[in-house]
């Protein structure tokens, strides 16, 4: 059966026609030598949008987080991050493996923010040879594993205040920062005002085919540029990629509100399906998680059977994640809900009517 609805991630979005045209027509040069005019334009635009001095085009969000760590830390340092951080769970331990950096985890609050009290308590005392120096605090907004939860300006400021009081810089994994900005109706630059550097993705809800941006001070970006070359991320005529990124930043941000509205529709529909456990009050942006009542079956059984009905989702331990994006409209949401409801009905029948 063909896939009717792909809810695995917003990374599956294809470039728009306007992006394809811009890529076709892109003026290019050798970006490693700083000579690609389209990359330079994108980097200037990203720096402006984030209110930072400079920006760097990187291959992925993972590379943005890696360079954020490499440029801020030395081998033997320690990073403080949320226990649900993407850079802890889903980036192949790159920061530890390539940066020689240890991670100290503090709990994420329900929508993903870190408690400044926890962060302050985790900062290592200086001048004690037993401790690794705390070199960086990492935040994430929106918080992927917390239902795409939104972290507010005040919550970000509070953590930055304690980190900065101890002379520790703050890196933000803002892969989906524009989802937070649209949800809060606050410009992204406000949300990142207090962090020292931020990475965000062009290739998720914004629909560009490739690329993320790392933004920060001129000095920091110069250092990150050196590290990018070292990890093999220096690209040549990357203007072809950057052209789509410019279209993404100029035209694709506001429409994320549609994804949030469709995610809400999906969330409310899921909450009404007996046998699925889901709380719509947790959903703010385009990501949602739910569980299958254990009396009915497991997340992986549900995922397999849903795929047979043409709906692709991602199991994540005992939860199932759905991510709404540009290729999922209201009709696709309704089709996914029907498929989910029929799947659970079938599973409940087989389990002898279990689950409520
Ligand atoms: N997240 C992806 C992958 O984990 C599969 C997804 O589908 O959600 N930070 C955050 C918060 C992210 O969600 C992701 C990607 C990244 C960083 C890494 O971005 P990429 O995939 O560009 O390396």
Tab-separated table of C-alpha atoms in Angstrom, residues 46-47 49-52 54-56 58 64-65 68 72 139 141 170-178 188-189 191-193 195-201 212-217 220-221:
chain	number	residue	atom	x	y	z
A	46	UNK	CA	20.213	34.181	9.573
A	47	UNK	CA	22.387	36.388	11.779
A	49	UNK	CA	16.861	37.060	12.057
A	50	UNK	CA	18.498	35.773	15.260
A	51	UNK	CA	19.908	39.147	16.307
A	52	UNK	CA	23.455	37.756	16.452
A	54	UNK	CA	27.378	36.215	12.553
A	55	UNK	CA	26.097	32.882	11.249
A	56	UNK	CA	27.419	29.724	9.636
A	58	UNK	CA	26.111	23.758	8.523
A	64	UNK	CA	25.224	22.662	14.552
A	65	UNK	CA	25.100	21.177	18.051
A	68	UNK	CA	28.441	24.583	19.298
A	72	UNK	CA	32.799	26.356	23.349
A	139	UNK	CA	18.988	24.340	26.062
A	141	UNK	CA	13.472	24.986	22.100
A	170	UNK	CA	24.692	28.969	26.819
A	171	UNK	CA	24.079	27.107	23.556
A	172	UNK	CA	20.522	26.679	22.293
A	173	UNK	CA	19.443	23.767	20.132
A	174	UNK	CA	16.745	25.715	18.347
A	175	UNK	CA	16.147	23.109	15.646
A	176	UNK	CA	12.471	24.173	15.759
A	177	UNK	CA	12.859	27.662	17.256
A	178	UNK	CA	10.410	29.097	14.720
A	188	UNK	CA	12.771	34.260	17.308
A	189	UNK	CA	15.415	36.896	18.075
A	191	UNK	CA	13.622	33.906	22.263
A	192	UNK	CA	17.367	33.635	21.664
A	193	UNK	CA	18.282	37.066	23.037
A	195	UNK	CA	21.805	32.692	24.701
A	196	UNK	CA	25.344	32.980	23.382
A	197	UNK	CA	24.791	30.847	20.330
A	198	UNK	CA	21.897	29.082	18.657
A	199	UNK	CA	21.504	26.485	15.961
A	200	UNK	CA	18.270	26.118	13.990
A	201	UNK	CA	17.179	23.874	11.143
A	212	UNK	CA	20.965	24.277	9.513
A	213	UNK	CA	22.426	27.552	10.748
A	214	UNK	CA	24.659	28.239	13.724
A	215	UNK	CA	24.519	31.856	14.932
A	216	UNK	CA	26.535	33.719	17.564
A	217	UNK	CA	29.265	36.317	18.038
A	220	UNK	CA	32.503	32.302	18.065
A	221	UNK	CA	31.439	31.775	14.449
